[in-house]
Every structure is written in C-alpha cells, then in structure tokens.
Amino acid sequence: MNSIPFHKTKLIGGFWKERQDVVLSTSLESVRARFEETGRFDAFNFAWKEGDPFRPHIFWDSDIAKWIEGASYALMLSPDSSLESYIDSVIEKICEHQEADGYFNIYFSVVEPGKRFTRRTDHELYDAGHLIEAAIAYAQATGKTAFLEAMCRYADLIDKIFRKEGSASFVTPGHEEIELALVKLYRYTGSRKYLDLALFFVDRRGCQQEEQYKDFAKQGYCQDRLPVREETEAIGHAVRAVYLYCALADLYAETGDQSLLDAAHRMFNSITEKRMYITGGIGSSHAGEAFTLDYDLPNLTAYAETCAALGLALFSRRMSSIEPDGRYADTAERAMYNGFLSGMSLDGRAFFYENPLEMIPRLKSRDVTCRSVGIRLPITQRLEVFGCSCCPPNVLRFINSIADFLYSTDKDTLYIHHYMDSETESERLKICQKTEYPYEGKICFSICSDLYRKVAFRIPGWCSSFRLECNGETIECTPVRGYVTVCLPQDNNVLVLDLSLEPLVMEADPRVLSDCGCVALTYGPLVFCMESVDNGEGLRDLAVDTQSLIFDRNGPMGLPCIRGNGYRRTIPDTLYHPVSHTYLSQSVTFIPYYAFANRGESEMCVWFRES
Amino acid sequence: MNSIPFHKTKLIGGFWKERQDVVLSTSLESVRARFEETGRFDAFNFAWKEGDPFRPHIFWDSDIAKWIEGASYALMLSPDSSLESYIDSVIEKICEHQEADGYFNIYFSVVEPGKRFTRRTDHELYDAGHLIEAAIAYAQATGKTAFLEAMCRYADLIDKIFRKEGSASFVTPGHEEIELALVKLYRYTGSRKYLDLALFFVDRRGCQQEEQYKDFAKQGYCQDRLPVREETEAIGHAVRAVYLYCALADLYAETGDQSLLDAAHRMFNSITEKRMYITGGIGSSHAGEAFTLDYDLPNLTAYAETCAALGLALFSRRMSSIEPDGRYADTAERAMYNGFLSGMSLDGRAFFYENPLEMIPRLKSRDVTCRSVGIRLPITQRLEVFGCSCCPPNVLRFINSIADFLYSTDKDTLYIHHYMDSETESERLKICQKTEYPYEGKICFSICSDLYRKVAFRIPGWCSSFRLECNGETIECTPVRGYVTVCLPQDNNVLVLDLSLEPLVMEADPRVLSDCGCVALTYGPLVFCMESVDNGEGLRDLAVDTQSLIFDRNGPMGLPCIRGNGYRRTIPDTLYHPVSHTYLSQSVTFIPYYAFANRGESEMCVWFRES
C-alpha cells in the first residue's frame, strides 16, 4: 500500500485544524525563540569555546533539525518567505561547517573534536537521522537541495565508516532514529545504499555485545539484548524502541522480509496488549524512560513521554499502510488524541515531556526533611523549553504533517484510516471529509476517482454501532479486521458514515495493578479526566455515578466535557474507623485528557472509582 | 502514676507468652550468633586495624547494648548462668577498654581515635544511651554493678563535655536515645545530674542551627527545626522522633513541666491522627526513614520501621502512665500486635526492618533495563541480620519486657491498660489475668490488694460493647476517656471483663490517598491481611464480600484467620475495554498481619476492596 502524503491534504476545520493553526501561529515561533535564547541556533556558528555559555549538547543538532522539519512542513502548508530565509540561514551554516569528508555534528566538531564515532551513548547517529529527515522535508518544501546534498554526503560517510569499513568504535546507534531516516532518504533519492545501511543497522542490532551503557543500563535499554528478529517484547527506552519499530515496518515494506514484519507484529502486540496506557502513552518508568513489566502502568509516576506516544503513532501509521487492520489506526488515534496531544498546552506555547495519568501536586513536598527523593513525580505545569527539549519540536513536525495518517491506497482500494475535516487531492483522486469528529460521529465524504473502485472505512474499535450510506443508499456491512469496504458505483460518490458516540466506561485488564477497582471514561477516541479545579481536591476519594454521565459540547475552556454526579466521604474524627458509608453528593465534570493542566496546578486523574 | 515493672509479672500462657518463649528459646541465641559472625562481639576486643575484616561501625555498640539489655531481661525471667557468663565476658571487655576519662565507643577509639564528639551524625550519644540502658538492665538482673558504674562514669564525662564545658563540636545528639536513657539512669541511681543532662539535651534541641546533616537532610530530619516546645508535628526520622517523644513524657513525669506534656500531646496527636498506618507503623518514607506529609501513607512503599513502631509503643506506654486516656494504650496495642510484631518471623529467627502494608514481589524486577531505581520496594522476606541491625535486638528487649505495658497505679487506683494471661505480684498487690486475648474477648481477673480500692479497666477503642462483672455482680458503667473504673469491695476480688469481638471492616480518613476505595479488616487489636499463598496472585483485583467474613481459630500456620467470599474479574482479551462486570467467585482467607511473609515470597495486602 501507499500512503497519501500530508501535503496533498488541506485541513479545513475541526479538531486538528485548530491544533495546527496554533502550531503555525504560535508554537513554531515560540519554540524557535526558546531555542535561540538557549544558544541552540548560535551553536551552528561552531564558535563555542570552553568557558562560553551554552555549551553545545550532544542532541542539539536534532532539536534544530526537528524544528526545521516542522517549519518545512509549515512552508508546505502555507508559504512564508521570512521563515524560509531563516531556515536558509541555518542551512548555510550547516553547509559551511560540514567537514570535508561530509561529517556534521556540532558537539563532536566544537566540544570534543577527534572523538567522533567513539561513544555509542552520545546520540551522534540519532542527530544524523533527524538532520536527514529535516533535509528531505526542506527539499520537498522548497525544491532547494543544498541541505539534502550535504546530508547525503554525511550519510555516505556513515555508510563508509559503519557498513563498509566497520571503523567506528561501535556498530549500531545507541539511540535509534537514523534507520527510519535512511529509508526515507532511500525513498526520496532512490539510492539503494541508504536502504542497505538502514538494513545493516537493524540487522546488526543485538548481534554483538556493545557495552557502552553498562554503568547505566542493561542491554535491553537500547533494544540490544537480542537481534530484532528474536526479541519477544517491547523493551527499554520507549522512544528508541518505537523509532526502531518504525524502521522494521519501513524495511518490511521495502524488502518484503517476513521476519521483519513478524518482529513488528510482536512489538506492536507487546505494546498494545500489555504495556500501553489508555492514553497511548508508553514507557511507564522514569528510570530509563522505559518499558518495564507487562501490565505495570502506574498512573501517578507514569513517564509516558510525549515523543514516545508520537513514535507509537508513527509506528502504527506505518503498520496501517502495510496491512488493513483497524488495531493500528485505533492505536495511532489513541496516542494522537491523548498521550501525544497532552504534550502541548492549548495555547501552543508550553510542553510536557512526561504525561502522567494522575497528578497530586501536594505530594511534591513529600520528602519534607530529607533531600534524597522518595518518589519522583512528573512536573505539574508545562514548560516552554527543556534542557533535553526533544518533545517540543517533535510535536510541531507531527501536527504539521498529521494528515499523513489519513489515507493509504492499494491497486484499487482507498483506505480511510482517520477522520478529519479536510480536502485531499492526489493523482486521479479527490476526497472531501466534512465532520466534527471526534465530538460528533458523523462524517460526510465526497470521493471522486476513476482509479479506485473500492473504499475501506475504518470502524474504530471503540465504536459499537455505525451507519454507512453510499449515494443515499444504506449499506449493510460488517467490519473485517476493523474496516468496512464499499464498492464505489461511480466516479463521483457521496458517502456518509455515522459512528455512534457515547461516553464509555472502560476498565483495564485486571493485571494492571494501578487500575484495579477503577474505571476510565472515553468518548470516541478521546480519554477524559477529572481535575480538582472543576471537582475539588481529593479526587481519589470521589466516586462517580457512571449512569449519570452526559456529554456536553460546552465545557470548561470552551471544550466539550462529560458531566455527572459523584460522591465523597465525609471527613471523620479519627484516622481509622469502622466503615460508615456516609457520603456527600456533588456534580462532577470530566474534561478531555489532552487539555489537563491548562488552568494552573490541579489534581488530575484518568482512572476513578464508580459509586 | 507509677508503672509496675515487667519483672513483677509472669506471663502464663497465650499470645505474648508464646512470642516470649520464641525469643527466649531461639531469637536471643540466633541474634547473638549472627552478631558474632559479623564481628560485632569481636569489636569489643578493640583489636581491629585497617585492612582487617569487620570494620567496626558507628552503631555496633548499640547493637550489642540492646542485645545485652534483652538478655538481661531474659535473666530476670529465668536465670541462665551460661548466658550470664557470656554477658560478663562482654562487660569485662567494656570495662577493660573504657578510656581513663570514662569515654567508651568502639568506632571512635579504634577506627577514628581523636575524632570523638566531633560529628553529630555519627550516633555516638545514641550508642551511649543504649549502653546506659543495658547497664541498668544488667544491674537489675544480676545485682552486679561494674557495667553500671562504668556507664555512670561515661555519663559523667558526657555531662562534663556537653553540659558543663560545651566543648564538643555539637550540642545535641544527632540520633536521640540518650535522653530517655539518662532519665532511666536518674531513676535508678537517684543522681539528679543525669536528669539535668537529659533536660539539657531536650531543651537545647532546635535552639541553634546545627548543620552537620546538610548534605543529606533538612533540620527536621533529626527534630531540629524548632525547639521541642514549639514543634507542631511529628517530623523527620521516625525512630529518632519517638525516642525524643519518650523523653518528653519521662521529663514531664519527673519535672511536671506542662510545656513538655503539651509538646508530647501535640506529637502524639500528629502521629495518631495523621501520620500512622493502621498497623501502628510510622515513618512512611524510606528516604530519611521519615514522617512525610499528613495522610501520606503509601502501602506498597511503606517504610514503617520495626524500631519506629516499637518506639511509638514505648512513647504511648509512657503517656498511659502520665494520664489515663485509652488512646495511649490503644496506640501501643496497635503497634505491638501489628507493625512491631511483623518485624519478627514466627520462628523468631528472622526480622524485617521495614513493614509495608502491601507486597507485590513481581514488581521487584520492574526496572528491567535500567539500573537506576524507579520505585524502591521493601524486601519481601525477613533476614537474620542486617548491615544496620538495630531492629533484631530491639525486638528482643521489647518482647522480654512486654509486661511493662500492663499496669500503672496511682494513690488508690490500679490501671489495667492491657490484657495478657499472666500473674503479677507487687507491693500489697496480686493480680491474675486468665485470658485468650486477643483471640477471645473474655478476661477473668483476680485482684488481691489492701492498698488499691479502685481498678480502672481500659475498654479498647475498637470495642463497641462489653460486659463487666465484679464478684459475680454485673457492673453498669460507661468508659470515661477509654477506662471504666470499679470500686473494689474487698481485698480479694474476682472480676470478669468480656469485650465483644468481631471482624471489623475499617476505613481510613478520605485524605489518606492510598486507602481511598479500600477497607481493612481488624479483629480486636489485630489487623488482618491477605496473602496470595492463600488467595491466589493478583490481590489488587480481589474484592471481598465483607458481609461474609467469619473469624476462625483454625487458620493457616496454626493461627486464627478470617474467612469469607471474594470476587475477581475474568481475564479479558484486550488491555482496555468497556466494563463487563463479569466476576469469578472464590473463598478468601485473611491472616493476622504480624504473620505475613512466613511462607515464602507472596503478595500481601492490608487494604482491599469491598465487592
């Protein structure tokens, strides 16, 4: 199958258009300004010397690369000559400071020259991957190829040193990313060696003992304990993991190597059946930013990095384009609307690195007498920039290219994976979606094509009933692996899909310790949560009458909400006492999870008790 | 009021007699053997030199001192000449190696000579306190006074250096203990200077900034942020705290200084109303082994050190002897039967330092790829000795002297605080208690005295109804502050107290986050718990029909248990799904909390959900 790239689609209105507008109008500039203030752009002057402020960090190249990628997508959505010149000025510096043999890395040119390719832990190939992705994006956006050519020369050097000579101090990247970037580079340039290099990195992973992380982590930390084809579970640093799994899918798509697809299946199943929050967040432990054990998904201390949810969406999107199975787009949607989107504030200026499913601000002061930390809790308010600021520019590039998720095609079938108010124009194909999804379940399509005779609509996993109409006629159909396929009777078709939507009370597998005795509330793809700003302090003791819940388009912050009734216990005289079953009733309000922590510090919970 | 000391009482049978027999027959020797193996006794040869194994630790003096104290109490319960000679041999070494000016500390004589009284953090005065307590115990047990005289000389030196000269590098002990020991020494010797020194240490605490813990902890860590009379809450390292609070009570008893009693009240209330587990465990955080915030009582990561529960019992006992208020003995009982007693295995050989209220062994391997620790969990099986082995000998001395808790007297009233099958003979007083308490609520007393005309029975806080009979006649009475007082009509009286006992379903204050939505089960003073060895893995998902619970004297391990019915969810196909309300029923068995972890590694929980 082929995906229809995002720039063939114009978001017209609705949920994602609003988020994209915020990115274009605010976030792109805000992140740029923060990166300037923190010396990240100046680092490209290669002028830093010992004693200067803003010592370049090993991953700053990637921060700026992701920003350039996001900005390039912005240029594809709407031209902006001043933004373009700004990027040109950065690219000029990149070309100016690229070493004669093609090498480019700020840290290893300026801070520790002579140490290139000696430390697997130091994100060098990760930086290269993001630079390659940025270079492709900028070439796509502007047709200018200087950056791309520079990065091809760098990729050639990497190919020589790692694949041909084996002369680096390590064999595979400590932090995956370059694998998927090289497949992209192969697809864009047609140059087979980049695919071979990506395959080399994937094939060699876990085939030898690379010890460089030994003080800090075990082999699994960077998916290294076994060759990828033998690994049975999603393991280690979650962002590294899903970037690698993206490459598995990409490489299967290019090579047809079934063992790669089998591995991708195992990883997808391990994540979505055992190691994923209901928000699509993954990597439950701050220590190692990593997957831990099956069903170990604590809410209060959840790490669930924004980049990891994003990576899970990217992996799922790739799987959607390999085989039609609704679980992939269900998972992408779970992450996109929840654990990824919570990573950015509603105003687009501030970001979360970690996305917990419960927040109790007063516990921050828990270790009142001792400096050593008893429990580590995520921050309670989003920040504009972090020391390790991978998430903010990642959010920009993701939201600007979100329409990538919508469609794929095979010989005669158009697959519609996601629903967004939008217009798409591709070769011999025009699609229009009118919808207020995910707040309303109705989507009206007009599909014009003389090429595709069938259209496959994804029926989301959360949807228990739907109605489909084609050119005014109701179609009786049952989803197969999450899709219903309709034959298009003519070149111009009007189709209406109506997905039933209602608040759903969800439970987790009983082996998820943290969610035992609790339920969560969803509405379509959206996970909802309670905040104390709406419901009062002490959310753990608030039990909700789930029969009373009603969806309301007019909730706090101008967003939809779900309202109902709840019960709290009264405050007693003694710390412990026989159960009294005395309760106070109150109204309760749930807001979409992605919108939590936008009104100052507040308790928050996704999982709650039923009354 | 005066307490009747433990050696006036002989335990005849029942709960504590059984525990004491285990200590006398097994634990005393087992702890001694472990302390020999680890070089603790050899350290008293003062022969260690750099390069030798078993480098003396700063608190080894106290480990042996507590063992000697416990062993001395054993001698008072039943003479044992070989045990006595063994202790004599240790005392000989103490006297031999005591410095000319009276100083005694292994570490600061052998490892760092010349550094005495320079580091507040190094437990020097804490060691001294335990040596003083041991010396008094041994003098009481044997009449031999060499050890006591040696320790008086040491106390005289401390008095000179700290109180008279102020020539040490610090003013008050980093770890409290010597204060209560000095009061004991004053009471035993009648020498007022020891009382003055205890008062000095208590008065000066928090009156100056002593910074020696600054890298590790804040002032509150050792109850130092405010003068004791101004402190409003129980704070910092829990063992240090309760040892200090014991001294507050002792010093009030000796001086009548109301401000000390007020402070003791505030500390008692802070602990028992806001900062204590239902087991009587205190100090909820491993970091600092400390109190944290009000109502912050996590179950899985509870620290709840054995010594801290013991110290809370000691503090409560002192308060019971100051004023008749049942809350004190209720608290002592809560700690004694639960969070203290869980510190020793049923066979008396192994010990817990930490006493969590939930255990999930599989979480131990949580950080599978990363060496840094994400959540710190207590060990799941008791050990025979620890590097820091304060708890094991503390348990011995406590259980051997447990009858200390039973009685106090004032001019004409005998206060009966606790119920144990026992016979007591004191001046113009004989008391016999026949009872199977706490498994049965009936206690038959014979009380013979021509001195006490009234007897006050404590009606435990958990007891909702009781019956009292004096010489065959039912007495109608209502407890006042937890006690009912009966006039004794004659010198020889037979009284029967029958406390109603039934399984009680308890809840915590809703501000205790960890217990929201959960209940706990008690029976008299005993807290019960579930273990997976009886109930299957996955206790978090097991909901119990609390209407079905029945007490059964014949449970696992030959102990009583509570049996009933419970429900689990079935294992579903998906990680998240709409609530199904499908359950499997099963029988459930609760065992006494103190007996958990005696059958290998097992899940355990005190707090559970009702079905």
PDB file of C-alpha atoms in Angstrom, chain B residues 225-353:
ATOM      1  CA  ARG B 225      14.000  22.730  63.039  1.00  0.00           C
ATOM      2  CA  LEU B 226      12.339  24.173  66.146  1.00  0.00           C
ATOM      3  CA  PRO B 227      12.729  23.884  69.908  1.00  0.00           C
ATOM      4  CA  VAL B 228      10.710  20.877  71.052  1.00  0.00           C
ATOM      5  CA  ARG B 229       8.181  23.067  72.841  1.00  0.00           C
ATOM      6  CA  GLU B 230       7.382  24.900  69.595  1.00  0.00           C
ATOM      7  CA  GLU B 231       7.192  21.969  67.205  1.00  0.00           C
ATOM      8  CA  THR B 232       3.670  21.299  65.934  1.00  0.00           C
ATOM      9  CA  GLU B 233       4.017  17.972  64.178  1.00  0.00           C
ATOM     10  CA  ALA B 234       5.847  14.676  64.307  1.00  0.00           C
ATOM     11  CA  ILE B 235       8.657  15.170  61.868  1.00  0.00           C
ATOM     12  CA  GLY B 236      11.793  13.610  60.445  1.00  0.00           C
ATOM     13  CA  HIS B 237      13.384  10.237  61.102  1.00  0.00           C
ATOM     14  CA  ALA B 238      10.642   8.338  62.881  1.00  0.00           C
ATOM     15  CA  VAL B 239      12.761   6.357  65.349  1.00  0.00           C
ATOM     16  CA  ARG B 240      14.666   9.444  66.442  1.00  0.00           C
ATOM     17  CA  ALA B 241      11.362  11.255  66.778  1.00  0.00           C
ATOM     18  CA  VAL B 242       9.632   8.744  69.041  1.00  0.00           C
ATOM     19  CA  TYR B 243      12.708   8.258  71.207  1.00  0.00           C
ATOM     20  CA  LEU B 244      12.699  12.018  71.756  1.00  0.00           C
ATOM     21  CA  TYR B 245       8.982  11.995  72.478  1.00  0.00           C
ATOM     22  CA  CYS B 246       9.569   9.256  75.081  1.00  0.00           C
ATOM     23  CA  ALA B 247      11.983  11.646  76.775  1.00  0.00           C
ATOM     24  CA  LEU B 248       9.386  14.429  76.692  1.00  0.00           C
ATOM     25  CA  ALA B 249       6.985  12.187  78.595  1.00  0.00           C
ATOM     26  CA  ASP B 250       9.660  11.000  81.019  1.00  0.00           C
ATOM     27  CA  LEU B 251      10.844  14.521  81.724  1.00  0.00           C
ATOM     28  CA  TYR B 252       7.311  15.757  82.258  1.00  0.00           C
ATOM     29  CA  ALA B 253       6.777  12.901  84.707  1.00  0.00           C
ATOM     30  CA  GLU B 254       9.875  13.940  86.623  1.00  0.00           C
ATOM     31  CA  THR B 255       9.556  17.720  86.425  1.00  0.00           C
ATOM     32  CA  GLY B 256       5.862  18.461  85.967  1.00  0.00           C
ATOM     33  CA  ASP B 257       6.823  20.969  83.254  1.00  0.00           C
ATOM     34  CA  GLN B 258       3.476  21.397  81.474  1.00  0.00           C
ATOM     35  CA  SER B 259       5.112  22.677  78.296  1.00  0.00           C
ATOM     36  CA  LEU B 260       6.784  19.301  77.879  1.00  0.00           C
ATOM     37  CA  LEU B 261       3.470  17.494  78.260  1.00  0.00           C
ATOM     38  CA  ASP B 262       1.847  19.891  75.785  1.00  0.00           C
ATOM     39  CA  ALA B 263       4.588  19.097  73.284  1.00  0.00           C
ATOM     40  CA  ALA B 264       4.135  15.363  73.898  1.00  0.00           C
ATOM     41  CA  HIS B 265       0.382  15.737  73.299  1.00  0.00           C
ATOM     42  CA  ARG B 266       0.971  17.551  70.029  1.00  0.00           C
ATOM     43  CA  MET B 267       3.370  14.866  68.850  1.00  0.00           C
ATOM     44  CA  PHE B 268       1.044  12.046  69.889  1.00  0.00           C
ATOM     45  CA  ASN B 269      -1.880  13.666  68.105  1.00  0.00           C
ATOM     46  CA  SER B 270       0.128  14.438  64.994  1.00  0.00           C
ATOM     47  CA  ILE B 271       1.175  10.805  64.743  1.00  0.00           C
ATOM     48  CA  THR B 272      -2.067   9.065  65.608  1.00  0.00           C
ATOM     49  CA  GLU B 273      -4.453  11.437  63.839  1.00  0.00           C
ATOM     50  CA  LYS B 274      -2.472  11.987  60.636  1.00  0.00           C
ATOM     51  CA  ARG B 275       0.769  10.064  60.226  1.00  0.00           C
ATOM     52  CA  MET B 276       0.362   6.454  61.331  1.00  0.00           C
ATOM     53  CA  TYR B 277      -0.516   3.306  59.441  1.00  0.00           C
ATOM     54  CA  ILE B 278      -3.398   1.208  60.707  1.00  0.00           C
ATOM     55  CA  THR B 279      -0.709  -1.257  61.841  1.00  0.00           C
ATOM     56  CA  GLY B 280       0.896   1.336  64.106  1.00  0.00           C
ATOM     57  CA  GLY B 281       3.776   1.621  61.639  1.00  0.00           C
ATOM     58  CA  ILE B 282       5.194   5.130  61.341  1.00  0.00           C
ATOM     59  CA  GLY B 283       7.675   6.851  59.051  1.00  0.00           C
ATOM     60  CA  SER B 284       6.145   6.288  55.641  1.00  0.00           C
ATOM     61  CA  SER B 285       9.166   7.176  53.542  1.00  0.00           C
ATOM     62  CA  HIS B 286      12.348   5.207  53.009  1.00  0.00           C
ATOM     63  CA  ALA B 287      14.067   8.490  52.152  1.00  0.00           C
ATOM     64  CA  GLY B 288      15.073   9.727  55.601  1.00  0.00           C
ATOM     65  CA  GLU B 289      13.216   6.800  57.239  1.00  0.00           C
ATOM     66  CA  ALA B 290      10.881   9.630  57.990  1.00  0.00           C
ATOM     67  CA  PHE B 291       7.474  11.066  58.507  1.00  0.00           C
ATOM     68  CA  THR B 292       6.383  12.900  55.361  1.00  0.00           C
ATOM     69  CA  LEU B 293       3.083  14.753  54.997  1.00  0.00           C
ATOM     70  CA  ASP B 294      -0.197  14.404  56.817  1.00  0.00           C
ATOM     71  CA  TYR B 295      -2.178  11.466  55.410  1.00  0.00           C
ATOM     72  CA  ASP B 296       0.690  10.378  53.151  1.00  0.00           C
ATOM     73  CA  LEU B 297       0.703   6.675  53.952  1.00  0.00           C
ATOM     74  CA  PRO B 298       1.529   4.634  50.864  1.00  0.00           C
ATOM     75  CA  ASN B 299       1.151   0.914  51.400  1.00  0.00           C
ATOM     76  CA  LEU B 300       3.475  -0.666  48.841  1.00  0.00           C
ATOM     77  CA  THR B 301       6.449   1.550  49.634  1.00  0.00           C
ATOM     78  CA  ALA B 302       5.746   1.979  53.345  1.00  0.00           C
ATOM     79  CA  TYR B 303       8.919   2.134  55.391  1.00  0.00           C
ATOM     80  CA  ALA B 304       7.320   1.698  58.825  1.00  0.00           C
ATOM     81  CA  GLU B 305      10.480   0.542  60.541  1.00  0.00           C
ATOM     82  CA  THR B 306      10.105  -2.095  63.245  1.00  0.00           C
ATOM     83  CA  CYS B 307      12.047   0.122  65.685  1.00  0.00           C
ATOM     84  CA  ALA B 308       9.705   3.027  64.972  1.00  0.00           C
ATOM     85  CA  ALA B 309       6.559   1.041  65.812  1.00  0.00           C
ATOM     86  CA  LEU B 310       8.371  -0.177  68.921  1.00  0.00           C
ATOM     87  CA  GLY B 311       9.257   3.409  69.816  1.00  0.00           C
ATOM     88  CA  LEU B 312       5.666   4.503  69.306  1.00  0.00           C
ATOM     89  CA  ALA B 313       4.579   1.788  71.737  1.00  0.00           C
ATOM     90  CA  LEU B 314       7.190   2.980  74.264  1.00  0.00           C
ATOM     91  CA  PHE B 315       6.015   6.585  73.881  1.00  0.00           C
ATOM     92  CA  SER B 316       2.384   5.529  74.277  1.00  0.00           C
ATOM     93  CA  ARG B 317       3.195   3.479  77.362  1.00  0.00           C
ATOM     94  CA  ARG B 318       4.818   6.484  78.968  1.00  0.00           C
ATOM     95  CA  MET B 319       1.773   8.605  78.168  1.00  0.00           C
ATOM     96  CA  SER B 320      -0.520   5.926  79.651  1.00  0.00           C
ATOM     97  CA  SER B 321       1.347   6.266  82.906  1.00  0.00           C
ATOM     98  CA  ILE B 322       1.013  10.022  82.923  1.00  0.00           C
ATOM     99  CA  GLU B 323      -2.717  10.270  82.397  1.00  0.00           C
ATOM    100  CA  PRO B 324      -5.488   7.761  81.953  1.00  0.00           C
ATOM    101  CA  ASP B 325      -6.573   8.103  78.353  1.00  0.00           C
ATOM    102  CA  GLY B 326      -7.335   4.946  76.422  1.00  0.00           C
ATOM    103  CA  ARG B 327      -5.937   6.387  73.224  1.00  0.00           C
ATOM    104  CA  TYR B 328      -2.426   5.743  74.514  1.00  0.00           C
ATOM    105  CA  ALA B 329      -2.864   2.070  75.214  1.00  0.00           C
ATOM    106  CA  ASP B 330      -4.950   1.738  72.032  1.00  0.00           C
ATOM    107  CA  THR B 331      -1.972   3.054  70.107  1.00  0.00           C
ATOM    108  CA  ALA B 332       0.546   0.929  71.986  1.00  0.00           C
ATOM    109  CA  GLU B 333      -1.618  -2.107  71.281  1.00  0.00           C
ATOM    110  CA  ARG B 334      -1.984  -1.222  67.601  1.00  0.00           C
ATOM    111  CA  ALA B 335       1.798  -1.082  67.252  1.00  0.00           C
ATOM    112  CA  MET B 336       2.600  -4.090  69.477  1.00  0.00           C
ATOM    113  CA  TYR B 337       0.243  -6.547  67.787  1.00  0.00           C
ATOM    114  CA  ASN B 338       0.864  -5.406  64.242  1.00  0.00           C
ATOM    115  CA  GLY B 339       3.574  -3.117  62.882  1.00  0.00           C
ATOM    116  CA  PHE B 340       6.045  -4.056  65.598  1.00  0.00           C
ATOM    117  CA  LEU B 341       5.391  -7.767  65.764  1.00  0.00           C
ATOM    118  CA  SER B 342       5.521  -8.192  61.986  1.00  0.00           C
ATOM    119  CA  GLY B 343       9.204  -7.309  62.412  1.00  0.00           C
ATOM    120  CA  MET B 344       9.978 -10.847  63.609  1.00  0.00           C
ATOM    121  CA  SER B 345       9.255 -14.144  61.854  1.00  0.00           C
ATOM    122  CA  LEU B 346       7.032 -16.656  63.626  1.00  0.00           C
ATOM    123  CA  ASP B 347      10.051 -18.861  64.324  1.00  0.00           C
ATOM    124  CA  GLY B 348      11.922 -15.930  65.878  1.00  0.00           C
ATOM    125  CA  ARG B 349      14.958 -16.204  63.637  1.00  0.00           C
ATOM    126  CA  ALA B 350      14.439 -13.532  61.033  1.00  0.00           C
ATOM    127  CA  PHE B 351      13.475  -9.900  61.020  1.00  0.00           C
ATOM    128  CA  PHE B 352      12.014  -7.119  58.934  1.00  0.00           C
ATOM    129  CA  TYR B 353      13.433  -3.655  59.126  1.00  0.00           C
TER     130      TYR B 353
END
